[in-house]
Amino acid sequence: MPSSNTSPPSTTPVSAPAPAESVTPPGPLGSAAYQAELTKIERSMAGGLRALTRVRTTEGLIEAMDGLASSLNTASSQLGETTVTSPLTGVHQVLQARLRVAATSMSGSKSHSVELNARCGGVAYTSEKVQRQLLADLNSAIVALRKLKLRFGSTLPDPGPEPEDMRPSNGDVLVRSGATGIGRLRVTNGTSKDVAVSVVSTGQPPSKPQVMMYIQARKTATISRIGGAYTLYFKSGSDWNPKRRQFSADCSFQKFDQSFGRNEGWQIDLQPTIAGNASTSEVEAY
């Protein structure tokens, strides 16, 4: 009988897969563990906060705000997955809510107003305004945490208090230069914003007015002793800066399309009306 060279197949015992390790979610966090979570949140916000205080351009400011908004939303979501002991429940919910509010204040939907305010008051001013808003949005949560001897918010930038209100009185003449005449201009500001009206001699740029007068919202004032023909410019907004002679927020810049003759009297109503006969155009900041 021929012999067979075939060896029986060998078998190697295979270990059965280890049972999956069950991960028990962490129990409710007490004060010490919760403080550790708060510290992690502040660390996650550190880069965005630094960027916010170091911006030099409008684009950089918007980018810093968007990055910080993302960090704030992420922090709120992470806290939403965390359970805490009953003494911390209330402040835990407040913190989540205020982080979401702060994220909304920093979101890209604010880009237009940020660009506008940076054009008015400058990037540094607008950044400080954003920082104050961040503090205001988170303040109630910070105070509530402090009452429980929990620390949060110590790394937030503090640009100091709002600048002192420098709003001029109605009818204040801010600039008067050049020749004078017998021209008069009565201006009624029917809008909800203060305006600075500039009488600009024909051929001159709006940055060199013959007269600039401040007119508060819903009030009337008269500019007298106007010399020669002129174009009328006006800018509106809030937070008047006397050094720049500009509004620092919510600003707009316009001029009347028609020119105004020498030694004439005019009456202007800045409130748009259907029956109005004077068109205006937007102009560059001045």
CSV table of C-alpha atoms in Angstrom, one decimal:
chain,number,residue,atom,x,y,z
A,1,MET,CA,0.0,0.0,0.0
A,2,PRO,CA,1.4,3.4,-0.9
A,3,SER,CA,2.1,5.5,2.0
A,4,SER,CA,0.6,8.9,2.4
A,5,ASN,CA,2.8,12.0,2.9
A,6,THR,CA,-0.1,14.2,3.8
A,7,SER,CA,0.0,15.4,7.4
A,8,PRO,CA,-3.1,16.1,9.2
A,9,PRO,CA,-3.9,19.9,9.4
A,10,SER,CA,-2.6,21.5,12.5
A,11,THR,CA,-4.9,23.6,14.6
A,12,THR,CA,-4.0,26.5,16.8
A,13,PRO,CA,-6.4,27.4,19.5
A,14,VAL,CA,-7.8,30.9,19.0
A,15,SER,CA,-8.6,32.9,22.1
A,16,ALA,CA,-12.1,34.1,22.3
A,17,PRO,CA,-12.4,38.0,21.9
A,18,ALA,CA,-12.3,39.8,25.2
A,19,PRO,CA,-15.6,41.1,26.2
A,20,ALA,CA,-16.0,44.9,25.4
A,21,GLU,CA,-15.1,46.9,28.4
A,22,SER,CA,-18.0,48.8,29.6
A,23,VAL,CA,-17.4,52.5,30.2
A,24,THR,CA,-19.3,53.9,33.0
A,25,PRO,CA,-20.2,57.6,32.4
A,26,PRO,CA,-18.8,59.7,35.2
A,27,GLY,CA,-21.1,60.4,37.9
A,28,PRO,CA,-22.3,63.9,38.9
A,29,LEU,CA,-19.5,66.3,39.4
A,30,GLY,CA,-18.9,67.9,42.7
A,31,SER,CA,-17.3,71.3,43.2
A,32,ALA,CA,-13.7,70.2,42.8
A,33,ALA,CA,-14.3,68.2,39.6
A,34,TYR,CA,-16.5,71.0,38.2
A,35,GLN,CA,-13.8,73.6,38.9
A,36,ALA,CA,-11.5,71.4,36.9
A,37,GLU,CA,-13.9,71.5,34.0
A,38,LEU,CA,-14.2,75.3,34.2
A,39,THR,CA,-10.4,75.6,34.1
A,40,LYS,CA,-10.4,73.4,30.9
A,41,ILE,CA,-13.0,75.7,29.3
A,42,GLU,CA,-10.9,78.8,30.1
A,43,ARG,CA,-7.9,77.2,28.5
A,44,SER,CA,-9.8,76.3,25.4
A,45,MET,CA,-10.8,80.0,25.0
A,46,ALA,CA,-7.3,81.4,25.6
A,47,GLY,CA,-6.2,81.5,22.0
A,48,GLY,CA,-9.4,83.3,20.9
A,49,LEU,CA,-9.2,85.8,23.7
A,50,ARG,CA,-5.6,86.6,22.9
A,51,ALA,CA,-6.5,87.1,19.3
A,52,LEU,CA,-9.3,89.5,20.2
A,53,THR,CA,-7.0,91.8,22.1
A,54,ARG,CA,-4.2,91.8,19.5
A,55,VAL,CA,-6.2,92.5,16.3
A,56,ARG,CA,-5.0,95.3,14.0
A,57,THR,CA,-7.4,95.0,11.1
A,58,THR,CA,-11.2,94.6,10.6
A,59,GLU,CA,-10.6,91.3,9.0
A,60,GLY,CA,-8.5,90.1,11.9
A,61,LEU,CA,-11.2,91.2,14.3
A,62,ILE,CA,-14.0,89.3,12.5
A,63,GLU,CA,-11.7,86.2,12.3
A,64,ALA,CA,-11.0,86.4,16.1
A,65,MET,CA,-14.7,86.8,16.9
A,66,ASP,CA,-15.6,83.8,14.7
A,67,GLY,CA,-12.9,81.6,16.4
A,68,LEU,CA,-14.1,82.7,19.9
A,69,ALA,CA,-17.7,82.0,18.9
A,70,SER,CA,-16.8,78.5,18.0
A,71,SER,CA,-14.9,78.0,21.3
A,72,LEU,CA,-17.9,79.3,23.3
A,73,ASN,CA,-20.4,77.1,21.5
A,74,THR,CA,-18.2,74.0,22.0
A,75,ALA,CA,-17.8,74.8,25.7
A,76,SER,CA,-21.6,75.1,26.1
A,77,SER,CA,-22.1,71.8,24.3
A,78,GLN,CA,-19.6,70.0,26.4
A,79,LEU,CA,-21.1,71.3,29.6
A,80,GLY,CA,-24.5,70.0,28.3
A,81,GLU,CA,-23.1,66.5,28.4
A,82,THR,CA,-21.9,66.9,31.9
A,83,THR,CA,-24.0,66.1,35.0
A,84,VAL,CA,-23.4,67.9,38.3
A,85,THR,CA,-24.5,67.5,41.9
A,86,SER,CA,-27.7,69.2,42.9
A,87,PRO,CA,-26.1,72.3,44.5
A,88,LEU,CA,-24.5,73.1,41.2
A,89,THR,CA,-27.5,72.4,38.9
A,90,GLY,CA,-28.7,76.0,38.7
A,91,VAL,CA,-25.4,77.7,38.0
A,92,HIS,CA,-24.5,74.9,35.6
A,93,GLN,CA,-27.5,75.7,33.5
A,94,VAL,CA,-26.9,79.5,33.7
A,95,LEU,CA,-23.3,79.0,32.5
A,96,GLN,CA,-24.4,77.0,29.5
A,97,ALA,CA,-27.0,79.6,28.5
A,98,ARG,CA,-24.6,82.5,28.9
A,99,LEU,CA,-21.9,80.8,26.9
A,100,ARG,CA,-24.5,80.4,24.0
A,101,VAL,CA,-25.5,84.1,24.3
A,102,ALA,CA,-21.8,85.2,24.2
A,103,ALA,CA,-21.3,82.9,21.1
A,104,THR,CA,-24.2,84.6,19.4
A,105,SER,CA,-22.7,88.0,20.1
A,106,MET,CA,-19.4,86.9,18.5
A,107,SER,CA,-21.0,85.1,15.5
A,108,GLY,CA,-20.4,85.9,11.8
A,109,SER,CA,-23.9,87.5,11.6
A,110,LYS,CA,-22.4,90.5,13.3
A,111,SER,CA,-19.8,91.0,10.6
A,112,HIS,CA,-21.5,93.9,8.9
A,113,SER,CA,-21.9,95.9,12.1
A,114,VAL,CA,-18.3,95.2,13.1
A,115,GLU,CA,-17.1,96.4,9.8
A,116,LEU,CA,-19.2,99.5,10.1
A,117,ASN,CA,-18.1,100.3,13.6
A,118,ALA,CA,-14.4,99.8,12.7
A,119,ARG,CA,-14.8,102.2,9.9
A,120,CYS,CA,-16.3,104.7,12.3
A,121,GLY,CA,-14.4,104.5,15.5
A,122,GLY,CA,-11.4,102.3,14.5
A,123,VAL,CA,-10.5,98.7,15.0
A,124,ALA,CA,-9.1,99.2,18.6
A,125,TYR,CA,-12.2,101.0,19.7
A,126,THR,CA,-14.5,98.3,18.2
A,127,SER,CA,-12.4,95.5,19.7
A,128,GLU,CA,-12.8,97.0,23.1
A,129,LYS,CA,-16.5,97.3,22.6
A,130,VAL,CA,-16.7,93.6,21.7
A,131,GLN,CA,-14.6,92.7,24.8
A,132,ARG,CA,-17.0,94.7,27.0
A,133,GLN,CA,-20.0,92.8,25.4
A,134,LEU,CA,-18.3,89.5,26.1
A,135,LEU,CA,-17.9,90.4,29.8
A,136,ALA,CA,-21.5,91.6,30.0
A,137,ASP,CA,-22.8,88.4,28.4
A,138,LEU,CA,-20.9,86.1,30.9
A,139,ASN,CA,-21.2,88.3,34.0
A,140,SER,CA,-24.3,86.8,35.5
A,141,ALA,CA,-22.7,83.3,35.3
A,142,ILE,CA,-19.4,84.5,36.7
A,143,VAL,CA,-21.2,86.1,39.7
A,144,ALA,CA,-23.3,83.0,40.3
A,145,LEU,CA,-20.2,80.8,40.2
A,146,ARG,CA,-18.3,83.1,42.5
A,147,LYS,CA,-21.0,82.7,45.2
A,148,LEU,CA,-20.3,79.0,45.2
A,149,LYS,CA,-16.5,79.7,45.5
A,150,LEU,CA,-15.9,78.6,41.9
A,151,ARG,CA,-13.5,80.5,39.7
A,152,PHE,CA,-14.3,81.5,36.1
A,153,GLY,CA,-13.7,84.4,33.9
A,154,SER,CA,-10.4,85.6,35.4
A,155,THR,CA,-8.7,85.3,31.9
A,156,LEU,CA,-11.3,87.4,30.1
A,157,PRO,CA,-9.9,90.7,28.8
A,158,ASP,CA,-10.9,93.8,30.6
A,159,PRO,CA,-10.7,96.9,28.4
A,160,GLY,CA,-11.9,99.2,31.2
A,161,PRO,CA,-15.2,101.1,31.4
A,162,GLU,CA,-17.0,102.7,28.5
A,163,PRO,CA,-15.5,105.9,27.3
A,164,GLU,CA,-17.0,109.0,28.9
A,165,ASP,CA,-20.0,110.4,27.0
A,166,MET,CA,-18.8,113.3,24.9
A,167,ARG,CA,-22.1,114.1,23.3
A,168,PRO,CA,-22.1,117.8,22.2
A,169,SER,CA,-25.1,120.0,23.0
A,170,ASN,CA,-27.7,120.6,20.2
A,171,GLY,CA,-26.5,123.3,17.9
A,172,ASP,CA,-22.8,123.2,19.0
A,173,VAL,CA,-20.6,124.6,16.3
A,174,LEU,CA,-17.7,122.1,16.1
A,175,VAL,CA,-15.8,123.7,13.2
A,176,ARG,CA,-15.8,127.2,11.7
A,177,SER,CA,-13.2,128.3,9.2
A,178,GLY,CA,-12.9,130.4,6.1
A,179,ALA,CA,-15.0,133.3,4.8
A,180,THR,CA,-18.4,134.0,6.3
A,181,GLY,CA,-21.5,135.5,4.6
A,182,ILE,CA,-25.2,135.9,5.1
A,183,GLY,CA,-26.3,132.4,4.2
A,184,ARG,CA,-28.5,130.5,6.6
A,185,LEU,CA,-29.4,126.9,6.9
A,186,ARG,CA,-32.1,125.6,9.3
A,187,VAL,CA,-31.8,121.8,9.8
A,188,THR,CA,-34.4,119.6,11.4
A,189,ASN,CA,-33.1,116.3,12.4
A,190,GLY,CA,-36.2,114.1,12.4
A,191,THR,CA,-34.2,110.9,12.7
A,192,SER,CA,-33.5,108.8,15.8
A,193,LYS,CA,-29.7,109.4,15.6
A,194,ASP,CA,-27.6,112.5,16.2
A,195,VAL,CA,-26.0,114.1,13.2
A,196,ALA,CA,-23.0,116.3,12.4
A,197,VAL,CA,-23.9,118.6,9.5
A,198,SER,CA,-21.0,120.0,7.4
A,199,VAL,CA,-21.3,123.0,5.2
A,200,VAL,CA,-18.5,122.4,2.6
A,201,SER,CA,-17.5,125.2,0.2
A,202,THR,CA,-17.9,124.2,-3.4
A,203,GLY,CA,-14.7,122.4,-4.6
A,204,GLN,CA,-13.5,121.5,-1.1
A,205,PRO,CA,-13.4,117.9,0.3
A,206,PRO,CA,-15.9,117.1,3.2
A,207,SER,CA,-12.9,116.8,5.6
A,208,LYS,CA,-12.4,120.6,5.3
A,209,PRO,CA,-15.8,122.1,6.2
A,210,GLN,CA,-16.6,125.7,6.4
A,211,VAL,CA,-18.9,125.0,9.3
A,212,MET,CA,-19.7,121.8,11.1
A,213,MET,CA,-22.7,121.8,13.5
A,214,TYR,CA,-23.9,119.0,15.9
A,215,ILE,CA,-27.7,118.4,15.9
A,216,GLN,CA,-29.2,115.9,18.3
A,217,ALA,CA,-31.9,113.4,17.4
A,218,ARG,CA,-35.4,114.9,17.0
A,219,LYS,CA,-34.1,118.5,17.3
A,220,THR,CA,-33.6,121.5,15.1
A,221,ALA,CA,-30.7,124.0,14.8
A,222,THR,CA,-29.7,126.8,12.5
A,223,ILE,CA,-26.3,127.4,10.9
A,224,SER,CA,-25.7,131.1,10.1
A,225,ARG,CA,-23.0,133.2,8.5
A,226,ILE,CA,-22.5,130.8,5.7
A,227,GLY,CA,-20.2,132.2,3.0
A,228,GLY,CA,-20.5,131.3,-0.7
A,229,ALA,CA,-22.0,128.4,-2.5
A,230,TYR,CA,-21.6,125.0,-0.8
A,231,THR,CA,-22.4,121.3,-0.7
A,232,LEU,CA,-24.1,119.8,2.4
A,233,TYR,CA,-22.7,116.7,4.0
A,234,PHE,CA,-24.0,114.9,7.1
A,235,LYS,CA,-22.9,112.0,9.2
A,236,SER,CA,-24.9,110.2,11.9
A,237,GLY,CA,-24.3,107.6,14.5
A,238,SER,CA,-23.6,107.2,18.2
A,239,ASP,CA,-20.6,107.6,20.7
A,240,TRP,CA,-19.2,110.9,19.4
A,241,ASN,CA,-15.4,111.1,19.4
A,242,PRO,CA,-14.5,114.8,19.6
A,243,LYS,CA,-10.8,114.2,18.6
A,244,ARG,CA,-11.8,112.4,15.4
A,245,ARG,CA,-15.0,114.4,14.9
A,246,GLN,CA,-16.7,111.2,14.1
A,247,PHE,CA,-19.3,108.9,15.6
A,248,SER,CA,-17.7,105.7,16.9
A,249,ALA,CA,-20.6,103.3,16.2
A,250,ASP,CA,-23.6,102.9,13.9
A,251,CYS,CA,-22.3,105.5,11.6
A,252,SER,CA,-23.3,106.6,8.1
A,253,PHE,CA,-22.0,109.3,5.8
A,254,GLN,CA,-24.1,111.1,3.2
A,255,LYS,CA,-24.4,114.3,1.1
A,256,PHE,CA,-27.2,116.2,-0.6
A,257,ASP,CA,-26.9,115.8,-4.3
A,258,GLN,CA,-28.0,119.4,-5.0
A,259,SER,CA,-25.7,122.3,-4.3
A,260,PHE,CA,-26.8,125.4,-2.3
A,261,GLY,CA,-26.4,128.9,-3.6
A,262,ARG,CA,-24.5,131.9,-2.1
A,263,ASN,CA,-26.2,134.1,0.5
A,264,GLU,CA,-29.4,132.1,0.4
A,265,GLY,CA,-31.6,130.7,3.2
A,266,TRP,CA,-32.5,127.1,3.2
A,267,GLN,CA,-34.5,124.7,5.4
A,268,ILE,CA,-33.6,121.0,5.4
A,269,ASP,CA,-35.5,118.1,7.0
A,270,LEU,CA,-33.4,115.0,7.5
A,271,GLN,CA,-36.4,112.8,8.0
A,272,PRO,CA,-37.1,111.0,4.7
A,273,THR,CA,-40.6,111.8,3.4
A,274,ILE,CA,-42.7,110.8,0.4
A,275,ALA,CA,-43.0,114.5,-0.5
A,276,GLY,CA,-39.3,115.2,-0.2
A,277,ASN,CA,-37.6,116.9,-3.1
A,278,ALA,CA,-33.9,116.6,-2.1
A,279,SER,CA,-32.0,113.4,-2.9
A,280,THR,CA,-29.0,112.2,-1.0
A,281,SER,CA,-26.1,109.8,-1.7
A,282,GLU,CA,-23.8,107.8,0.5
A,283,VAL,CA,-20.2,108.9,0.6
A,284,GLU,CA,-16.9,107.6,1.9
A,285,ALA,CA,-16.1,108.2,5.6
A,286,TYR,CA,-14.7,111.6,6.4
